[in-house]
Amino acid sequence: GPIIGGWEYPNHGDCGHEEARSILNELDLEFKVFPQQTVISRREEIYMMALDLFDKGQDWESALALAEALKRQFSTVTFEYKKLSALLNRMADWYRDIEQRDRFYPSVFRVGYYGKDFPPELKNQEFVYRGAPLEQIIDFTSRIKMKFPGCQVLPLKITPNAEEHFEADEFYLQISKLTPCTRDEMEEGPVPEWIAHPDLPTNVKTARLNNGVDTFYYTRPYNKRKQSGLKKTPGQAGEFLDLWVETKYIRVGQNFPNTRRRAAVVEKRNVYKNPIEMALASMLAKNAELVKKIDEMELLRDGGADQSYTMTLNGVVDAAVNGGVENYRTMINGKFREENPEIAEDVDNPARPDKRTLPSRLAESVTAQLKLLERGISIHKTKVSEAMAPLAEVMENNFYTKLVPQLEEIIASAVE
């Protein structure tokens, strides 16, 4: 695609150690014939072609990085201020595009090939594939299966093994959709600042996560009690307290996207996240969504909030009133230690002292959500559209009469 071409072109424009003013012979690269010209002119032409491709591929970050080299050339080497002015205008447009325009990135998939009759370059190996933008796993699976008619697709709950799959006569595929991440996360470290900075615009964060990435993950449910031979946790929150998640991290030997659509997996790591970790992640994500929506709503004229604002607030209130946050009670008040010793064992893991604060951090996230909803409903009072006013009244009543007392009680029960 255009982005790949953008990366390739500068390779042809490297001045090396030659004098910038020395003459280069004519060069035929099949896609373009360059005339006899100076090194600096050739580099400029090639960089301009690359900028056009980056722009076409909406990789404005790479365009800006490359443009910096030309900016220095025009301002301090050739003193071509007309070209510099035009370039700076393009750079301003790219910064604006990064901030304001939505981009859709290629989907990424993992494919495992299992069975003794696959070609040697595929047999019993896993690969990461770059799909089309917004491509769904069902469409990608159909494409892969066409190459191997009669193959069986293994569900994710199955872990391929030597006894059943590696030396089988059948052809087995296992396919999962991947989410880009960082190596820090693979090592169970915090998300790095260049991704997690609170002031980082969402569009910039998404672009950074989807470019120059070599680490990905997919998840599958994991019932630790069942694996340990224990019965289901009793009570209303039982299913919730049994919900562990296995996060399977994989790393490839080259950054994505690149000139190849496929890369072999070179490292794998499994991380198990307990139900309190999953609850905290869910609360933090929902709170971040609320902050964004409430901040946007605050800037609207009175009566100017469309139904999406009402539905976002009401969705959180409804879910909480109908037992969503109630499921967190035993996590916050510490009773999970009696009812779910497998969670307590993970929380108390001496190798992960940060996990001991999970219950208190969950309580803090509930407190934060309560304050966010109070602020959001207060702002919503004046911004709500006439059509949504009846629903807003019901939501407000549910919040103050049902949810506030319940949340305050759960927060008060937190173990120090």
PDB file of C-alpha atoms in Angstrom, residues 7 24 45 57 91 115 137 153 166 176 190 205 242 263 313 316 327 329 357 390 405:
ATOM      1  CA  TRP A   7       8.969   3.577   3.749  1.00  0.00           C
ATOM      2  CA  LEU A  24      24.335  11.154 -10.087  1.00  0.00           C
ATOM      3  CA  GLU A  45      12.500  14.183  -5.385  1.00  0.00           C
ATOM      4  CA  GLY A  57      -1.887   6.172   3.245  1.00  0.00           C
ATOM      5  CA  MET A  91       2.976  19.836   7.720  1.00  0.00           C
ATOM      6  CA  GLY A 115      -0.360 -31.146  11.219  1.00  0.00           C
ATOM      7  CA  ILE A 137     -12.174 -12.572  11.557  1.00  0.00           C
ATOM      8  CA  VAL A 153     -10.374 -24.763  12.453  1.00  0.00           C
ATOM      9  CA  PHE A 166       1.399 -31.631  15.608  1.00  0.00           C
ATOM     10  CA  SER A 176      -7.484 -15.385  16.457  1.00  0.00           C
ATOM     11  CA  PRO A 190       2.835  -0.573  33.177  1.00  0.00           C
ATOM     12  CA  LYS A 205      -2.569   7.060  20.925  1.00  0.00           C
ATOM     13  CA  ASP A 242     -14.996 -17.215  38.552  1.00  0.00           C
ATOM     14  CA  ALA A 263       5.742 -12.548  10.170  1.00  0.00           C
ATOM     15  CA  LEU A 313     -24.959   8.202  31.122  1.00  0.00           C
ATOM     16  CA  VAL A 316     -23.812   3.315  33.143  1.00  0.00           C
ATOM     17  CA  ASN A 327     -20.704  -7.773  41.842  1.00  0.00           C
ATOM     18  CA  ARG A 329     -18.802  -5.839  46.758  1.00  0.00           C
ATOM     19  CA  THR A 357      -3.620  -2.861  46.076  1.00  0.00           C
ATOM     20  CA  PRO A 390     -38.328  12.051  30.124  1.00  0.00           C
ATOM     21  CA  PRO A 405     -26.815   4.890  48.495  1.00  0.00           C
TER      22      PRO A 405
END
